[in-house]
Amino acid sequence: MRPILYIVIPCYNEEKVLPVTAPMFMDKLTALCTDGKISDESRIMFVDDGSKDGTWDIITELSKQDEHFIGIRQSRNRGHQNAVLAGLMEAKSVCDITISIDCDGQDDIDAMDKMVEEYQNGCEIVYGVRHNRDSDTFFKRFSAESYYRLLKLMGVEAVFNHADYRLVSSRVLNEFSNFSEVNIFLRGLFPLVGFKSTSVYYERHERLAGESHYPLIKMLALAFEGITSLSVKPIHLITGMGCFIAFLSFVGVIWSVVVSFMGQAVVGWSSMTCIICFIGGIQLICLGILGEYIGKIYMEVKRRPRYIISERTEELTSDQFNHSD
Ligand code: UDP
Ligand code: MG
């Protein structure tokens, strides 16, 4: 059975690059079809993320020219992650596999062949991973790689050097739709769904036209989102710090009492120091404990699924459960 593939492409103010890359995506889809790797029912789905330029007009024009192009449009700009999510959720019930990719031609579309092959080999998620970061500036390379290391340190399971170019089967997407959180950082969430996955390596090029929508400040915001939406380790760190400072304060208390007994302290100094140290330590521990509970609430309100079954030796049907009591 040849799988139906939906290529999901977020676009925000991309009127310059879309006319260049849309034919490239179409050539790839056609090649995959003629090679017998995917079904002819496959589609290229553009998600217009509330563009203010002519992007949506280009998309509607493309869809009139060829039925393999389809488009959906967000009611307003909601950001890249939400645009990808919208496309994936729309596509999941009409296809077998999706590949999300940016519309600017930076990611090598030839990696799609390998992705589909890996799917045929039984992988449900295939991560597109950059070979190297030679095309980046030193600052971008350093900051990006440090960020992936920080994510790992914080216990977030993200694939090193993988952004949002990935194949995901609709089976995984169906499970993923149970992750009802609103703060989404897709590259950190998909590993949590589980299932068999692998990586495919590719070269990342320069943008073919137009400009990046991710200046430093937006990149930092995404980075912060990634950590705070997936990890409560910062709160554990505060608790740990609170305990450590409380210990230091305790030592400070003993020290000030000793200094006082030795008669070297100005009157009132020791009691003041004791109070400051004591209150400081207690306050930090309390903040940390409060933080631990807020962390729990934070994880609870996400309402993530508590288990996901990936295989069964046999399908259980309700007939097997005849409770004759
Ligand atoms: N994008 C989007 N909504 C936004 C910003 C960007 O859908 O609010 C899309 C954009 O059209 C592109 C992809 O997200 O297809 C990645 O954006 P960009 O190339 O500007 O980021 P960079 O590659 O520079 O990090
Ligand atoms: Mg880009």
mmCIF file of N, CA and C and ligand atoms in Angstrom, residues 102 104 106 204 207, ligand 2:
data_model
loop_
_atom_site.group_PDB
_atom_site.id
_atom_site.type_symbol
_atom_site.label_atom_id
_atom_site.label_comp_id
_atom_site.label_asym_id
_atom_site.label_seq_id
_atom_site.Cartn_x
_atom_site.Cartn_y
_atom_site.Cartn_z
ATOM 1 N N ASP A 102 9.569 24.025 6.376
ATOM 2 C CA ASP A 102 9.410 25.464 6.157
ATOM 3 C C ASP A 102 9.301 25.746 4.664
ATOM 4 N N ASP A 104 10.708 28.174 2.946
ATOM 5 C CA ASP A 104 11.729 29.033 2.358
ATOM 6 C C ASP A 104 12.858 28.307 1.633
ATOM 7 N N GLN A 106 15.047 26.290 2.803
ATOM 8 C CA GLN A 106 16.288 26.090 3.568
ATOM 9 C C GLN A 106 16.568 24.618 3.818
ATOM 10 N N ARG A 204 21.499 22.114 5.455
ATOM 11 C CA ARG A 204 20.551 23.236 5.455
ATOM 12 C C ARG A 204 21.172 24.405 4.683
ATOM 13 N N ARG A 207 18.170 30.787 2.998
ATOM 14 C CA ARG A 207 16.817 31.082 2.545
ATOM 15 C C ARG A 207 16.859 31.482 1.067
HETATM 16 MG MG MG B 2 13.863 29.777 7.416
#
